[in-house]
Short mmCIF file of C-alpha atoms in Angstrom, two decimals:
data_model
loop_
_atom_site.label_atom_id
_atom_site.label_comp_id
_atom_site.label_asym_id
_atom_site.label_seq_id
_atom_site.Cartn_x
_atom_site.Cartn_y
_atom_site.Cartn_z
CA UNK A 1 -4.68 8.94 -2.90
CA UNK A 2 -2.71 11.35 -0.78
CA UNK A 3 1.78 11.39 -1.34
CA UNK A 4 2.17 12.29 2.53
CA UNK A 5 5.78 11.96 2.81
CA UNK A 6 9.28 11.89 0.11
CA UNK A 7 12.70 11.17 0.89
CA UNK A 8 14.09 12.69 3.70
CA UNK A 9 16.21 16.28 3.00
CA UNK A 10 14.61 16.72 -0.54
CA UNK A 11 11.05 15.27 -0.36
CA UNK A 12 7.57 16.25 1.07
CA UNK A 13 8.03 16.86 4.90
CA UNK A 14 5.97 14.32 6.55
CA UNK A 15 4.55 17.39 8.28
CA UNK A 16 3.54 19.29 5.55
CA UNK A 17 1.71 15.70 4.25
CA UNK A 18 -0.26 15.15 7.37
CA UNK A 19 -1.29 19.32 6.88
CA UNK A 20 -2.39 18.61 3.74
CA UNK A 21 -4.42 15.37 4.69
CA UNK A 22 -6.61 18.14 7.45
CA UNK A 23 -6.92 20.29 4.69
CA UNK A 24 -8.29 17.55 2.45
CA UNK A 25 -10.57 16.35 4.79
CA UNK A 26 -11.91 19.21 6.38
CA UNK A 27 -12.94 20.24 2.12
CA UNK A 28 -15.37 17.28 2.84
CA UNK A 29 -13.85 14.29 0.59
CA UNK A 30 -14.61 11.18 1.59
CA UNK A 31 -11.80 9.41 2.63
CA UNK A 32 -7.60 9.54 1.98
CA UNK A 33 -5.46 6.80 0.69
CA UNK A 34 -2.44 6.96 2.22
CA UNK A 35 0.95 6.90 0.37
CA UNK A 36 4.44 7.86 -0.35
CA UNK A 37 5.43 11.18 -2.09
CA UNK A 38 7.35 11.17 -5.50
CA UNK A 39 11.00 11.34 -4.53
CA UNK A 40 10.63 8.14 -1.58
CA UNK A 41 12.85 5.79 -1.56
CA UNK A 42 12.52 2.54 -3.01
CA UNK A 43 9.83 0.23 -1.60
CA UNK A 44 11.25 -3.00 0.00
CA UNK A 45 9.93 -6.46 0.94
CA UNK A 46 12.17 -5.83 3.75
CA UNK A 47 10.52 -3.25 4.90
CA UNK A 48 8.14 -3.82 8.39
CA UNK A 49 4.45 -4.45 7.70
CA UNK A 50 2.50 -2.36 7.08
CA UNK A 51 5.13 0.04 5.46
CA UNK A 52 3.95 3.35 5.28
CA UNK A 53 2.26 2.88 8.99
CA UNK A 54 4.10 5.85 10.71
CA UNK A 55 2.02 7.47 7.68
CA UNK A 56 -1.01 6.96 8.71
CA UNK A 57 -0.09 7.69 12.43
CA UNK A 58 0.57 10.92 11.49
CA UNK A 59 -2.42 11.18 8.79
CA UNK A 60 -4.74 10.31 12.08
CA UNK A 61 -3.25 12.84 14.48
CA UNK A 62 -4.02 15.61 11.51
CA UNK A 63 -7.26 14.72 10.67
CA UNK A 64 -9.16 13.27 14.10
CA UNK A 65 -10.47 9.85 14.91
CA UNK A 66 -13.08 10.02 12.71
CA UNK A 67 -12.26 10.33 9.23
CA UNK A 68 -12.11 7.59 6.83
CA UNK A 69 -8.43 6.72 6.38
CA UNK A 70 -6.82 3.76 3.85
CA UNK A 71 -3.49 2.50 3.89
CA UNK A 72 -1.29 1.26 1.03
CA UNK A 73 1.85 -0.54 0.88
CA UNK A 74 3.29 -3.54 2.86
CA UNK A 75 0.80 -5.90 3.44
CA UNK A 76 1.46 -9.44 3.07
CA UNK A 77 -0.89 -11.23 5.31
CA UNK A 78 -4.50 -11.14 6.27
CA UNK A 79 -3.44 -11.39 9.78
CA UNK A 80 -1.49 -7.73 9.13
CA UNK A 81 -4.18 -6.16 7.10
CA UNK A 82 -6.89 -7.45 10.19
CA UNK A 83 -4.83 -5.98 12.98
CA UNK A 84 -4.41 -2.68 11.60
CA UNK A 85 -8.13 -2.44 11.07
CA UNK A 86 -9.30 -3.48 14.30
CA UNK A 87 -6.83 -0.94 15.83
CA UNK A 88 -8.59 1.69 14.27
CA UNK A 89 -5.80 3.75 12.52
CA UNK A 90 -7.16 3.16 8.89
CA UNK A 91 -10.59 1.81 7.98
CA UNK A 92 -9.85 0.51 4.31
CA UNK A 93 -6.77 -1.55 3.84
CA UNK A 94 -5.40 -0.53 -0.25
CA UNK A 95 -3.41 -3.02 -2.51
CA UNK A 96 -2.37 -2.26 -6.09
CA UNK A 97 1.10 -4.46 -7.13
CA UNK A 98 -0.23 -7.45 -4.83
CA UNK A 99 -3.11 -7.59 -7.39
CA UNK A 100 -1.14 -7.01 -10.66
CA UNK A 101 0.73 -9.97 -9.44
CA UNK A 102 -2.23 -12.33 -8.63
CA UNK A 103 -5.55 -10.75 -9.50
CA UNK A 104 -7.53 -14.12 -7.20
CA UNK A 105 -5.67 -12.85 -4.31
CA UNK A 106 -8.61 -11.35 -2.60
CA UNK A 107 -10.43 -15.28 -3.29
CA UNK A 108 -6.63 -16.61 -1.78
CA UNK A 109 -6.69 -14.32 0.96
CA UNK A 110 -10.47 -15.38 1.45
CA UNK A 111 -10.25 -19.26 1.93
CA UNK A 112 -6.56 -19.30 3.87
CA UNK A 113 -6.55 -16.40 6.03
CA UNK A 114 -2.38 -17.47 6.57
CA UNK A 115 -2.02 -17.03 3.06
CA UNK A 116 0.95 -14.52 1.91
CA UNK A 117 0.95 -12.97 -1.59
CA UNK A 118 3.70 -13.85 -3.87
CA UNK A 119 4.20 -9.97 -4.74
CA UNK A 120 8.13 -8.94 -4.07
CA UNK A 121 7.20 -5.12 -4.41
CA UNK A 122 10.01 -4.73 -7.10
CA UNK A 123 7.44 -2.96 -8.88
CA UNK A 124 8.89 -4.80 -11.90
CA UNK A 125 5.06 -4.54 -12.67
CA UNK A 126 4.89 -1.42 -14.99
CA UNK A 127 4.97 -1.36 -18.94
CA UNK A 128 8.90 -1.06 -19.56
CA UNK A 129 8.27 -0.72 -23.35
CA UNK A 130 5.53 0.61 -25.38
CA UNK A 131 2.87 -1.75 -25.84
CA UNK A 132 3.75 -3.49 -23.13
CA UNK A 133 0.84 -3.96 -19.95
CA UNK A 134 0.93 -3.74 -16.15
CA UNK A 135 1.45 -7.09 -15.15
CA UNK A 136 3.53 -9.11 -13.30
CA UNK A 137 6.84 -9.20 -15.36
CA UNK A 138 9.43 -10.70 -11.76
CA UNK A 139 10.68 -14.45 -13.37
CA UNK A 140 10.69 -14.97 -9.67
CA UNK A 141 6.78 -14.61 -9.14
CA UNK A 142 6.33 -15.52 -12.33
CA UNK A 143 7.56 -19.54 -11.66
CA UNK A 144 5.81 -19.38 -8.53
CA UNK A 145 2.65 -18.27 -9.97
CA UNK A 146 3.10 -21.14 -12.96
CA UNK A 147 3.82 -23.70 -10.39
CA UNK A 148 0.46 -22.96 -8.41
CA UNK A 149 -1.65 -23.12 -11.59
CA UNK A 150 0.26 -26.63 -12.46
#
């Protein structure tokens, strides 16, 4: 998992991201996850699908046609995910809070191929007091997920 770009004026360069991703590769991993540096701003369902996509345009130009490439971030339907494999950008599609929301998703995804997870990305889904677990703590997903297991 590769932070390729921060917030503009006092984050990672997208630039100096993409460098590092040639660098990466060319030490012979396997494959980059692509995300956001520390210091982006604020993920938002908002946001176009996939989010981070002028990412991995970038991440591609540095590193060939090639190498293995995954994208994270702003995928809400099947549909999405499908079209920016077959285009050949990334070859693994990434999800993290979509699962900490609804771990059957990939089942979900599976049998409805229209299907769109219920995950906000308010990332209300890390521990916010000790003891506490990653999970799904949004009251708004939370009713919706109660009201599909009813």
């Amino acid at each position: 998992k590769l932070g390729v770009a921060g917030r503009a004026g006092d984050g990672l360069p997208l630039e100096e991201g993409a460098a590092a991703a040639a660098a990466a590769a060319e030490s012979g991993i396997d494959c980059i996850e692509i995300s956001h540096a520390l210091g982006s701003p604020a993920e938002s369902a908002e946001a176009p699908e996939p989010q981070f996509r002028f990412m991995a345009e970038a991440v591609r130009s540095a590193v060939g046609p090639d190498f293995p490439l995954a994208l994270v971030s702003g995928f809400n339907t099947t549909r999405t995910m499908q079209e920016i494999l077959d285009s050949g950008l990334v070859q693994l599609i990434s999800l993290c809070r979509p699962l900490i929301a609804e771990s059957d998703l990939p089942n979900k995804l599976r049998k409805d191929h229209a299907y769109e997870h219920l995950c906000e990305r308010c990332s209300q889904c890390w521990p916010r007091e000790p003891g506490e677990g990653v999970g799904c703590h949004n009251p708004n997903v939370l009713t919706l997920l109660e009201d599909t297991r009813a």
